[in-house]
Short mmCIF file of C-alpha atoms in Angstrom, two decimals:
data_model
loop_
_atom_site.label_atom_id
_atom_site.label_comp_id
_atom_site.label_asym_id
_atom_site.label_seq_id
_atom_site.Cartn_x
_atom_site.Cartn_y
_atom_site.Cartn_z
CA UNK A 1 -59.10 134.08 -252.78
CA UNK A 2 -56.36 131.27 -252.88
CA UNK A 3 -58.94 128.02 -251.51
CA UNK A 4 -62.56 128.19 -250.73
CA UNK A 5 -64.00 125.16 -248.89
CA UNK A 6 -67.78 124.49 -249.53
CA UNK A 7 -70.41 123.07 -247.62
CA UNK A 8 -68.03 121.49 -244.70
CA UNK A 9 -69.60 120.94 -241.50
CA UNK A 10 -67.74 122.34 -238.68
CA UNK A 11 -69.91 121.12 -235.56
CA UNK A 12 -72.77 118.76 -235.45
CA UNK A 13 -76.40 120.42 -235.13
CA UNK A 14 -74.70 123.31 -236.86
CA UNK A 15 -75.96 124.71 -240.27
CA UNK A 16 -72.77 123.40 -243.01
CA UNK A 17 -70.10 126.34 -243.68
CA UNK A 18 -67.90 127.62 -246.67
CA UNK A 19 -64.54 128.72 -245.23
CA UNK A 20 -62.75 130.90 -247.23
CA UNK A 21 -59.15 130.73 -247.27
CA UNK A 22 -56.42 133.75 -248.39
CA UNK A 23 -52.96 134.06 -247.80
CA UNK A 24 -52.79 130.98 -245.26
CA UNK A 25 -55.47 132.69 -243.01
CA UNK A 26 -58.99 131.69 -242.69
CA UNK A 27 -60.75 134.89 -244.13
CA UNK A 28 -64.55 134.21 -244.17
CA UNK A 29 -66.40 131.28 -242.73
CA UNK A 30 -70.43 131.83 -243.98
CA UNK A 31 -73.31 129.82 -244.74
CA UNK A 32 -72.83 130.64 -248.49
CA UNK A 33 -69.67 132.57 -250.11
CA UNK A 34 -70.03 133.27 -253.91
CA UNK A 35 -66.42 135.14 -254.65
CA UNK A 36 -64.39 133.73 -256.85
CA UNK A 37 -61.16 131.23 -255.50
CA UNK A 38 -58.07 129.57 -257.50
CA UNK A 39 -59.40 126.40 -255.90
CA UNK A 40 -62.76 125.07 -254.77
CA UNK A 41 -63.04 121.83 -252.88
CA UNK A 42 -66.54 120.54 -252.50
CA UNK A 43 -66.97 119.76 -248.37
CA UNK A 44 -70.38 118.34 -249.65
CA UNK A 45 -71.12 118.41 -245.59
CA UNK A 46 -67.80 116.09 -244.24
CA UNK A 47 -66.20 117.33 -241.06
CA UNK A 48 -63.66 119.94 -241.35
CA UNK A 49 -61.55 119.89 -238.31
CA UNK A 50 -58.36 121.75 -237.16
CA UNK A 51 -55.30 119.85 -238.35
CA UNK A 52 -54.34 117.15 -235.57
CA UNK A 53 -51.48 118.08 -233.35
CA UNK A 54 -48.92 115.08 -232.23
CA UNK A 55 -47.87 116.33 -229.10
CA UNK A 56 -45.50 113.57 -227.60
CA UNK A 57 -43.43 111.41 -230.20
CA UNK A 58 -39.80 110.90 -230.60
CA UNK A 59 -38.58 110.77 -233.96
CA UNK A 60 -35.05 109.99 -233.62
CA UNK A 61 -35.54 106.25 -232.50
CA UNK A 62 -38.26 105.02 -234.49
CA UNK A 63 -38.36 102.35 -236.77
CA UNK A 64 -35.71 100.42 -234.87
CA UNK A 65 -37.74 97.20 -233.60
CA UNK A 66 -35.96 94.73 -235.77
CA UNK A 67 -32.48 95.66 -234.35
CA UNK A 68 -32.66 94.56 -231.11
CA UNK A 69 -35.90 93.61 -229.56
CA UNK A 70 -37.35 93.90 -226.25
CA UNK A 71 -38.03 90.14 -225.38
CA UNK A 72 -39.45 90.99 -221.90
CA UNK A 73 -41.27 94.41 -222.89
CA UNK A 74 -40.44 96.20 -219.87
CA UNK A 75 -39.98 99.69 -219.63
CA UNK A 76 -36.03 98.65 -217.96
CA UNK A 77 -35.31 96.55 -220.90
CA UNK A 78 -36.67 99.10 -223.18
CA UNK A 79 -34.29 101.62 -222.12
CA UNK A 80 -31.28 99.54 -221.93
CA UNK A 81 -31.93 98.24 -225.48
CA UNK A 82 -31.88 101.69 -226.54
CA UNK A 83 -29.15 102.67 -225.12
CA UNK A 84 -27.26 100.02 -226.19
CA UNK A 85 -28.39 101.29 -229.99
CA UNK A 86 -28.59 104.59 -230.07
CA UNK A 87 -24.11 105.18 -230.12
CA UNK A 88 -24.73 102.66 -233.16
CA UNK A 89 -26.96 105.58 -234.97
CA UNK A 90 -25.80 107.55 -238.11
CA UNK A 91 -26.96 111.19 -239.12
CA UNK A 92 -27.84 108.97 -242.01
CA UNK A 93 -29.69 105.91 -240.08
CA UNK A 94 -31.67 108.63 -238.03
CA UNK A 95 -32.52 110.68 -240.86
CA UNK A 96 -34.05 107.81 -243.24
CA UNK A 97 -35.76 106.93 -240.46
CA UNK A 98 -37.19 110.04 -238.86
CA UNK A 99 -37.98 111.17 -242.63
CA UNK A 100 -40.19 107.67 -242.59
CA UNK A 101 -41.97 108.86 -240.06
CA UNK A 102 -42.95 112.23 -240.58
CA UNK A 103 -43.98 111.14 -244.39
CA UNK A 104 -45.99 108.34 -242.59
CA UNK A 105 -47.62 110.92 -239.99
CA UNK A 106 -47.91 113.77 -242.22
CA UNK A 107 -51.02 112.27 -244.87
CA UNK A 108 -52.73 111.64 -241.35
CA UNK A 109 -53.80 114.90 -241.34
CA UNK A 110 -51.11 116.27 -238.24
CA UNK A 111 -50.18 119.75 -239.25
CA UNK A 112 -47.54 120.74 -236.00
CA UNK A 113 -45.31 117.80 -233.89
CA UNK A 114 -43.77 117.98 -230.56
CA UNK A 115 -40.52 115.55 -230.53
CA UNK A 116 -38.28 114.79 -227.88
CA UNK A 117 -34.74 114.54 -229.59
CA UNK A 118 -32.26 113.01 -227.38
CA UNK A 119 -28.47 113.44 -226.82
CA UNK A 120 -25.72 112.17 -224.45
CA UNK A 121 -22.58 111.92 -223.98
CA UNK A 122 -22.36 108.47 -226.01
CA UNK A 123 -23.90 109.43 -229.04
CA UNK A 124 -23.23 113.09 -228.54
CA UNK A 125 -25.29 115.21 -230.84
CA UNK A 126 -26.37 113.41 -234.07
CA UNK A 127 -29.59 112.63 -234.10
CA UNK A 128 -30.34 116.02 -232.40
CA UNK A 129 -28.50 117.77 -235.31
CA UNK A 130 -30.41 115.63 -237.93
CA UNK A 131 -33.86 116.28 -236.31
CA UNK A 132 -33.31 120.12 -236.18
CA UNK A 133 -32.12 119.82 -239.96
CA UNK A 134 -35.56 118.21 -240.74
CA UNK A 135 -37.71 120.65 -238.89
CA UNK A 136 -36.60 123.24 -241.41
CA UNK A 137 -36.72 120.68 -244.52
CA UNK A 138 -40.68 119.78 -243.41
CA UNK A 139 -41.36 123.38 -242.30
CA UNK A 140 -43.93 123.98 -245.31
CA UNK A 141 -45.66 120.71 -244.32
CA UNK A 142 -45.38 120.33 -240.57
CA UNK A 143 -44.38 122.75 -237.42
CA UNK A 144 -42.14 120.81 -235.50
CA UNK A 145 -41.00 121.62 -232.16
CA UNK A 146 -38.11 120.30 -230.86
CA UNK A 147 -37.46 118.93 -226.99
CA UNK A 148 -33.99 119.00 -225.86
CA UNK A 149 -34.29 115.24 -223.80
CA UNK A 150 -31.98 113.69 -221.75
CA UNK A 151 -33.19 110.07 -221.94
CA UNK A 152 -30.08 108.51 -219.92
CA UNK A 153 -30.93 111.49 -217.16
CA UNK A 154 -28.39 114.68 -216.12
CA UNK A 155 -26.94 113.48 -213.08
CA UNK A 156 -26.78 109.64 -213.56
CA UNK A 157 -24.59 110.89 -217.05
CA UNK A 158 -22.17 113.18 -216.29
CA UNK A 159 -21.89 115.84 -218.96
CA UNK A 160 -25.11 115.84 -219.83
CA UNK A 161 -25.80 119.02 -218.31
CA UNK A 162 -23.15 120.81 -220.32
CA UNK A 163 -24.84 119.45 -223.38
CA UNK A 164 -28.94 120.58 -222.14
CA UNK A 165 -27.58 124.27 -222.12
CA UNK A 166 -25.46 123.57 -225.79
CA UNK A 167 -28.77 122.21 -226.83
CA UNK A 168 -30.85 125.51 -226.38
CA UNK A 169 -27.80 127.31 -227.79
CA UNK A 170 -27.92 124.76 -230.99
CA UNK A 171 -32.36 125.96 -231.39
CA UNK A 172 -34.37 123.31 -228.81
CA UNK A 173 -37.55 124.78 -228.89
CA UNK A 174 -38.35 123.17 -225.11
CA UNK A 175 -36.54 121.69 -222.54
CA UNK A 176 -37.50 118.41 -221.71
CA UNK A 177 -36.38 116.44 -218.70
CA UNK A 178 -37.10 112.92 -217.21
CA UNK A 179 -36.74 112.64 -213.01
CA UNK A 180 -37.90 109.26 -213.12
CA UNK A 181 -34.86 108.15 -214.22
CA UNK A 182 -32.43 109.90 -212.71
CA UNK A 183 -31.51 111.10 -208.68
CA UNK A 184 -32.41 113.22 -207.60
CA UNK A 185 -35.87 113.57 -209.05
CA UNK A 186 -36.35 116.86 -207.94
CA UNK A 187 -32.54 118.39 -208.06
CA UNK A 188 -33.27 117.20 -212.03
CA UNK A 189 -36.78 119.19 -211.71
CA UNK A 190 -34.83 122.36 -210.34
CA UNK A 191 -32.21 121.97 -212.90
CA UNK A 192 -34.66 121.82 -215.63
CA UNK A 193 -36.43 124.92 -214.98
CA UNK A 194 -33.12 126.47 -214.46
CA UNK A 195 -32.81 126.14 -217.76
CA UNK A 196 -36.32 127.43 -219.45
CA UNK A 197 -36.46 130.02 -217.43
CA UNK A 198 -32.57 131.18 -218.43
CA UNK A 199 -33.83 130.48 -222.05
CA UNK A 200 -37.42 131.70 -222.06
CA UNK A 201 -38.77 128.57 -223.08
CA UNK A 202 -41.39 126.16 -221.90
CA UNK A 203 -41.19 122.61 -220.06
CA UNK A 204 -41.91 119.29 -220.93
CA UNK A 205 -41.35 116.12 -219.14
CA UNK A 206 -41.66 112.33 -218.94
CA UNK A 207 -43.17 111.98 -215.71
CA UNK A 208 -43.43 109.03 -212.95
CA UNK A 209 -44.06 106.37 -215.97
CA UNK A 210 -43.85 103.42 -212.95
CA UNK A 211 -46.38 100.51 -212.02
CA UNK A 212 -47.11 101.87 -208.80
CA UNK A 213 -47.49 105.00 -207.13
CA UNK A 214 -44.17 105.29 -204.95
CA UNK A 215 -41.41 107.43 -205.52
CA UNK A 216 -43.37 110.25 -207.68
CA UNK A 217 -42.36 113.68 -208.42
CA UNK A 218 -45.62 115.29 -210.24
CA UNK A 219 -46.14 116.90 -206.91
CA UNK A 220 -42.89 119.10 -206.48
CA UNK A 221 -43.25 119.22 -209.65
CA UNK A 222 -46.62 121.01 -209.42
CA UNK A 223 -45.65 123.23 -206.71
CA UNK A 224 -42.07 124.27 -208.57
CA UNK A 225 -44.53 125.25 -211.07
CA UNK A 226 -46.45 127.67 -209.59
CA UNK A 227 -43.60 129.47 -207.67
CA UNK A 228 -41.95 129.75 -210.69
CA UNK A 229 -45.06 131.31 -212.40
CA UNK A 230 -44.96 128.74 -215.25
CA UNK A 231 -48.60 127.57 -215.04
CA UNK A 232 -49.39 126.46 -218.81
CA UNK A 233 -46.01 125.96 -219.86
CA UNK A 234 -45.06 122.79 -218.25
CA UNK A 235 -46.56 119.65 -220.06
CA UNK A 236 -45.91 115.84 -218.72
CA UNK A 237 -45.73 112.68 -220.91
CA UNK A 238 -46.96 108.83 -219.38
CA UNK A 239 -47.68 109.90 -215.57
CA UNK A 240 -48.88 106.55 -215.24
CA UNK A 241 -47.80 106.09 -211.75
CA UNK A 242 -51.23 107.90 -210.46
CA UNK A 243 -53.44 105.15 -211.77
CA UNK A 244 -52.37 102.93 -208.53
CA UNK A 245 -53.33 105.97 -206.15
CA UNK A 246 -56.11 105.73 -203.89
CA UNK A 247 -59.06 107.97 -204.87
CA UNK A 248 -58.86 110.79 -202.11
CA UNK A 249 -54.91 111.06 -202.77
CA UNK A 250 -55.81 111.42 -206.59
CA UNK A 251 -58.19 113.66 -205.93
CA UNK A 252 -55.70 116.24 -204.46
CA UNK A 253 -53.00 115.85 -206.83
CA UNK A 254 -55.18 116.56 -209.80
CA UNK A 255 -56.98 119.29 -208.24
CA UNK A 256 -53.06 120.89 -207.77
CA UNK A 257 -52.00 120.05 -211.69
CA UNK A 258 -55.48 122.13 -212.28
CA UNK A 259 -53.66 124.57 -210.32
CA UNK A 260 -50.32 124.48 -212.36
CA UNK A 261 -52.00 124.10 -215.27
CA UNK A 262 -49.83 121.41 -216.52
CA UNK A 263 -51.41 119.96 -219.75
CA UNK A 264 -50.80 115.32 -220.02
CA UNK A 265 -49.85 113.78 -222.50
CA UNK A 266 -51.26 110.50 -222.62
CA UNK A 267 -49.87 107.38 -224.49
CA UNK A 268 -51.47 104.80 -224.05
CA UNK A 269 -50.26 102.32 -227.24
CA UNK A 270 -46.70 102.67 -225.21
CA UNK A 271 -48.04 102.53 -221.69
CA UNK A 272 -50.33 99.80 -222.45
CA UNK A 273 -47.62 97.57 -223.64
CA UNK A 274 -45.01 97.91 -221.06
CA UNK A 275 -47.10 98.42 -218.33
CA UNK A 276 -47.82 95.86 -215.41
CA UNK A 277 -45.79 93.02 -217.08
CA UNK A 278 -45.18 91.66 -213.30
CA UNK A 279 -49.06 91.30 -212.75
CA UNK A 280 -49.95 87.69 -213.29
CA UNK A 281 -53.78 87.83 -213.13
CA UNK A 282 -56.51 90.80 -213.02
CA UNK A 283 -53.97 92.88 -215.15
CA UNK A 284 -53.74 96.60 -214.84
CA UNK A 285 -54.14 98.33 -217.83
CA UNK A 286 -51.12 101.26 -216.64
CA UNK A 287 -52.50 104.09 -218.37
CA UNK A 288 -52.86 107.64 -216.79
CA UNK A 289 -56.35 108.37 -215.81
CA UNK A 290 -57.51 110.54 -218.35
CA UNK A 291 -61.16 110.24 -217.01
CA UNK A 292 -60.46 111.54 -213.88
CA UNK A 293 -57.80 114.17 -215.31
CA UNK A 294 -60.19 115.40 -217.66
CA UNK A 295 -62.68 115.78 -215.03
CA UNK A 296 -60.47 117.20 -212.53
CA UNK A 297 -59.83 120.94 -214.97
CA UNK A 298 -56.85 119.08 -216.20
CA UNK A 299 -55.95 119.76 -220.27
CA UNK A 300 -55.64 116.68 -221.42
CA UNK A 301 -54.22 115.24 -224.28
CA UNK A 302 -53.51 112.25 -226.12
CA UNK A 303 -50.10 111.23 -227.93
CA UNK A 304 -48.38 108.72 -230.11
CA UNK A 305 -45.03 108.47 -228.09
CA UNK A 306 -42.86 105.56 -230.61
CA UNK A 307 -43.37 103.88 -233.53
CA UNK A 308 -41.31 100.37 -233.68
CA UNK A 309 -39.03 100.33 -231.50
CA UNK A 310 -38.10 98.96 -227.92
CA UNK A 311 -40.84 100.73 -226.17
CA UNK A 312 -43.75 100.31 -228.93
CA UNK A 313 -43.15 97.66 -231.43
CA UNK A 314 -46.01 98.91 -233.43
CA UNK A 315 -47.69 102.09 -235.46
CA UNK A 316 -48.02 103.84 -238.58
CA UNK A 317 -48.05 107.63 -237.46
CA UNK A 318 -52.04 107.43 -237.40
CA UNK A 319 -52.89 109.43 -234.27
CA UNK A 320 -56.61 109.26 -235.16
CA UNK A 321 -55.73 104.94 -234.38
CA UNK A 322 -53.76 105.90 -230.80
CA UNK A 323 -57.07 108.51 -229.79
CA UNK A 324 -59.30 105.06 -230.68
CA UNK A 325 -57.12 103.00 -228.43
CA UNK A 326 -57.45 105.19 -225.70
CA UNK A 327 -61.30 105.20 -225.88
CA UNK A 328 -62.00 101.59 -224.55
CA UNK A 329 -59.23 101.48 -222.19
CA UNK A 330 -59.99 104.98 -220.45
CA UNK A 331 -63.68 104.47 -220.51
CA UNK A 332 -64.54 107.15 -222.75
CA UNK A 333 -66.91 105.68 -225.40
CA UNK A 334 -69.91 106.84 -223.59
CA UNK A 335 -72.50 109.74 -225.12
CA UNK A 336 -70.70 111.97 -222.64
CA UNK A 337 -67.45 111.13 -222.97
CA UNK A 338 -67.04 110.43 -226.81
CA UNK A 339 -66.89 114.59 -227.72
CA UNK A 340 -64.33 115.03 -225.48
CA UNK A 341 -61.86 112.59 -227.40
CA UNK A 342 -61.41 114.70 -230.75
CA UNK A 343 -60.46 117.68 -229.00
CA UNK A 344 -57.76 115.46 -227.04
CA UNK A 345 -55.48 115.47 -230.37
CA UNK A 346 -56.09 119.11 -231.72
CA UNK A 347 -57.36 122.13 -229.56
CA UNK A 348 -55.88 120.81 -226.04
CA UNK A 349 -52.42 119.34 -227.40
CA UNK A 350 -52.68 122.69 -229.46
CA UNK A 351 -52.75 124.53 -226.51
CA UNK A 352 -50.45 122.34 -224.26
CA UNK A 353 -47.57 123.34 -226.93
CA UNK A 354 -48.36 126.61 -227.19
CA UNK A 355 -49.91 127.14 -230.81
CA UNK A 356 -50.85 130.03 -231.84
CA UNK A 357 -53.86 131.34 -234.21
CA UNK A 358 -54.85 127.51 -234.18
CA UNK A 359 -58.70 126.50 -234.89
CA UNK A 360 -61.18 127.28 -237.30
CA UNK A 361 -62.41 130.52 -236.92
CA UNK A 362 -61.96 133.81 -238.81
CA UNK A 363 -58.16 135.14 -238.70
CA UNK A 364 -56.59 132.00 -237.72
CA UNK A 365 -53.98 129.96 -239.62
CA UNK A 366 -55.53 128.00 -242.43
CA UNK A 367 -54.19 124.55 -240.74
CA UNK A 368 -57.30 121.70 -241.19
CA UNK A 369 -58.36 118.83 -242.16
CA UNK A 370 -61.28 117.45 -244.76
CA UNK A 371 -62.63 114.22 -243.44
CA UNK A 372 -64.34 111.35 -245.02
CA UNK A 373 -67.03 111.38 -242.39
CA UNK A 374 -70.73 113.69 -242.12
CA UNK A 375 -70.53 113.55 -237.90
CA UNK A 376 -67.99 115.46 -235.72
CA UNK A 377 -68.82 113.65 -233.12
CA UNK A 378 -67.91 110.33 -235.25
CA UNK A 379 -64.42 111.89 -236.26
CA UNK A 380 -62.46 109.15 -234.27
CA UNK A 381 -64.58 106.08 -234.05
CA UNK A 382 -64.99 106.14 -238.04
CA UNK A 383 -61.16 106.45 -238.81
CA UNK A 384 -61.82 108.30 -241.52
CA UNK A 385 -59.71 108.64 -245.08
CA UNK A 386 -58.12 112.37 -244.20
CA UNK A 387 -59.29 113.56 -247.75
CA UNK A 388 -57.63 117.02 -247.57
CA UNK A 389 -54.83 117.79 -245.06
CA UNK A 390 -54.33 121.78 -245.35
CA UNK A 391 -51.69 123.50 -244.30
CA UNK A 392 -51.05 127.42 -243.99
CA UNK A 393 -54.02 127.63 -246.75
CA UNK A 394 -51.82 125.04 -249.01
CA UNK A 395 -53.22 121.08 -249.54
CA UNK A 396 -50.39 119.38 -248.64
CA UNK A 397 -52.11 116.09 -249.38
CA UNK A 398 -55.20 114.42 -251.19
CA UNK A 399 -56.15 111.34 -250.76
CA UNK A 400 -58.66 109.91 -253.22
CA UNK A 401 -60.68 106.84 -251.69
CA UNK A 402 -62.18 104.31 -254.16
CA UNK A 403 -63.52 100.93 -252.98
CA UNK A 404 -65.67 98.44 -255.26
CA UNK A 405 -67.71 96.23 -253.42
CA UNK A 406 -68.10 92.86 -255.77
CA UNK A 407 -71.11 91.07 -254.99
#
């Protein structure tokens, strides 16, 4: 036996496990397991929890707050400023950079990434190339999935389409897409799944990420969906745009995304900060409604989006920090609602991105996390050290936590 884990606890109210590990599969989980192992690590009864999954984040343009900020922190001046950047971008600027990141989100305790890499026809393919290159570098410490996204849309930048198919040629793992910002919202929807279905791969899209509730796509998108037959494969990123709908009218568009089964990706340290910058009192907050989604049958999950840049001045890679912040400002700090947090950045991002073998249970990949903490259900509000990150049955990190208190 390569690893044995002893005395973890897995749920709360649940007697505290050894979990065996061979191989990079979970072999034996049992009260007590006395065989032999290369390497013990003593649980002494802290959570044990499948390896976090970042599920919306974009690698490429992180880090790049200082170079051009955005003074009014709208989402318009947020794209322009980036825009106006990104032809100024290196394979060497975006790979010190994206490199930063993953080293600062990797000793959080994430073991697979979703990012969005973009191209266009100003910057062509660099940072796409460079974030492909990395996947394969990190592959022993992450799985990465890569997003083939056309930030500046299809239509609005000719050529763009050209490149979405030379993308998926190049290895995009899922084609992304962003109607919002681009005309027509649903021609780009069409054109999308053109393309996934021609490659065999899933969908993922920033979705009506707008103030207000006008001008929104999630229902053709919804319906396109499910006469494609892609229900669980299509994923959407911000959807903020349904917070300003009435109750009844949310009702019925959630209860069709149950339908779809199109997992959300939630961000709300974005979202929060360039949402309703025109409202001058009683300030929305401009976050999707996870509550209701959640309730609704819709898999919800929660995301980091950017670190530093135009869009999110802020972050260190901690998603545990970006699942707190969305606590408090989606009303989910209650005794009913504080379980269903943890599971919003591992099992359903794991299944919105279609992991396989993923949890802790007998047979699956050994991909968890050790935390500093006795109480599942206190996995987030502690923000605990991540004490062991494991990764295909190899610790990939150890962090050893020693404070003196000096009275």
């Amino acid at each position: 036996m390569d690893l044995l884990i002893k005395q973890a606890r897995i749920a709360d109210g649940e007697s505290l496990k050894d979990i065996a590990i061979n191989e990079g599969k979970i072999v034996q989980i049992a009260e007590h397991i006395e065989e032999p192992a290369t390497r013990v690590i003593e649980a002494d009864g802290r959570v044990l929890i499948p390896g976090f999954v970042e599920s919306h984040i974009h690698l490429d343009k992180a880090l790049i707050a200082d170079r051009k900020p955005n003074k009014s922190g709208t989402l318009q001046e947020a794209i322009k400023v980036t825009a106006e950047l990104k032809p100024t971008f290196t394979s060497e600027d975006v790979y010190d950079r994206a490199k930063r990141v993953l080293d600062m989100i990797i000793p959080n305790g994430v073991t697979a990434i979703r990012t969005h890499s973009e191209f266009d026809p100003a910057q062509g393919f660099t940072g796409f190339e460079v974030i492909l290159k990395l996947k394969e570098e990190y592959k022993d410490l992450v799985d990465i999935q890569v997003v083939a996204f056309p930030q500046e849309g299809i239509f609005k930048a000719p050529g763009t389409e050209e490149m979405m198919y030379q993308a998926m040629e190049m290895g995009a793992d899922v084609v992304g897409g962003i109607p919002y910002n681009d005309a027509p919202a649903n021609e780009h929807i069409d054109l999308v799944f053109e393309i996934a279905k021609k490659y065999g791969k899933d969908v993922d899209l920033h979705q009506d990420f707008a103030n207000e509730a006008d001008n929104m796509s999630i229902e053709y998108l919804c319906k396109k969906t499910i006469a494609e037959g892609y229900q669980g494969r299509v994923s959407v990123g911000h959807l903020t745009a349904l917070h300003a709908l009435p109750s009844e009218e949310l009702a019925r568009i959630v209860e069709l995304m149950a339908e779809a089964d199109i997992s959300v990706m939630a961000l709300p340290a974005t979202d929060l900060h360039l949402g309703a910058r025109s409202d001058e009192y009683n300030v929305r907050r401009a976050v999707t409604p996870i509550r209701k989604l959640r309730d609704g049958g819709v898999n919800m999950c929660i995301a980091t989006n950017n670190i530093r840049n135009a869009f999110t001045p802020y972050g260190n890679g901690d998603i545990l920090q970006t699942a707190m912040l969305a606590i408090p400002v989606a009303h989910l700090g209650g005794a009913d609602d504080l379980g269903t947090v943890l599971p919003m950045i591992t099992t359903n991002p794991a299944r919105a991105i279609g992991l396989k073998n993923y949890g802790i249970a007998e047979g699956n990949q050994a991909d968890v996390v050790l935390l500093d903490t006795k109480v599942v259900e206190q996995a987030i509000i502690d923000i605990p050290t991540r004490l062991f990150v494991i990764k295909n049955g190899r610790v990939t990190v150890e962090t050893t936590k020693e404070v003196t208190i000096h009275r």
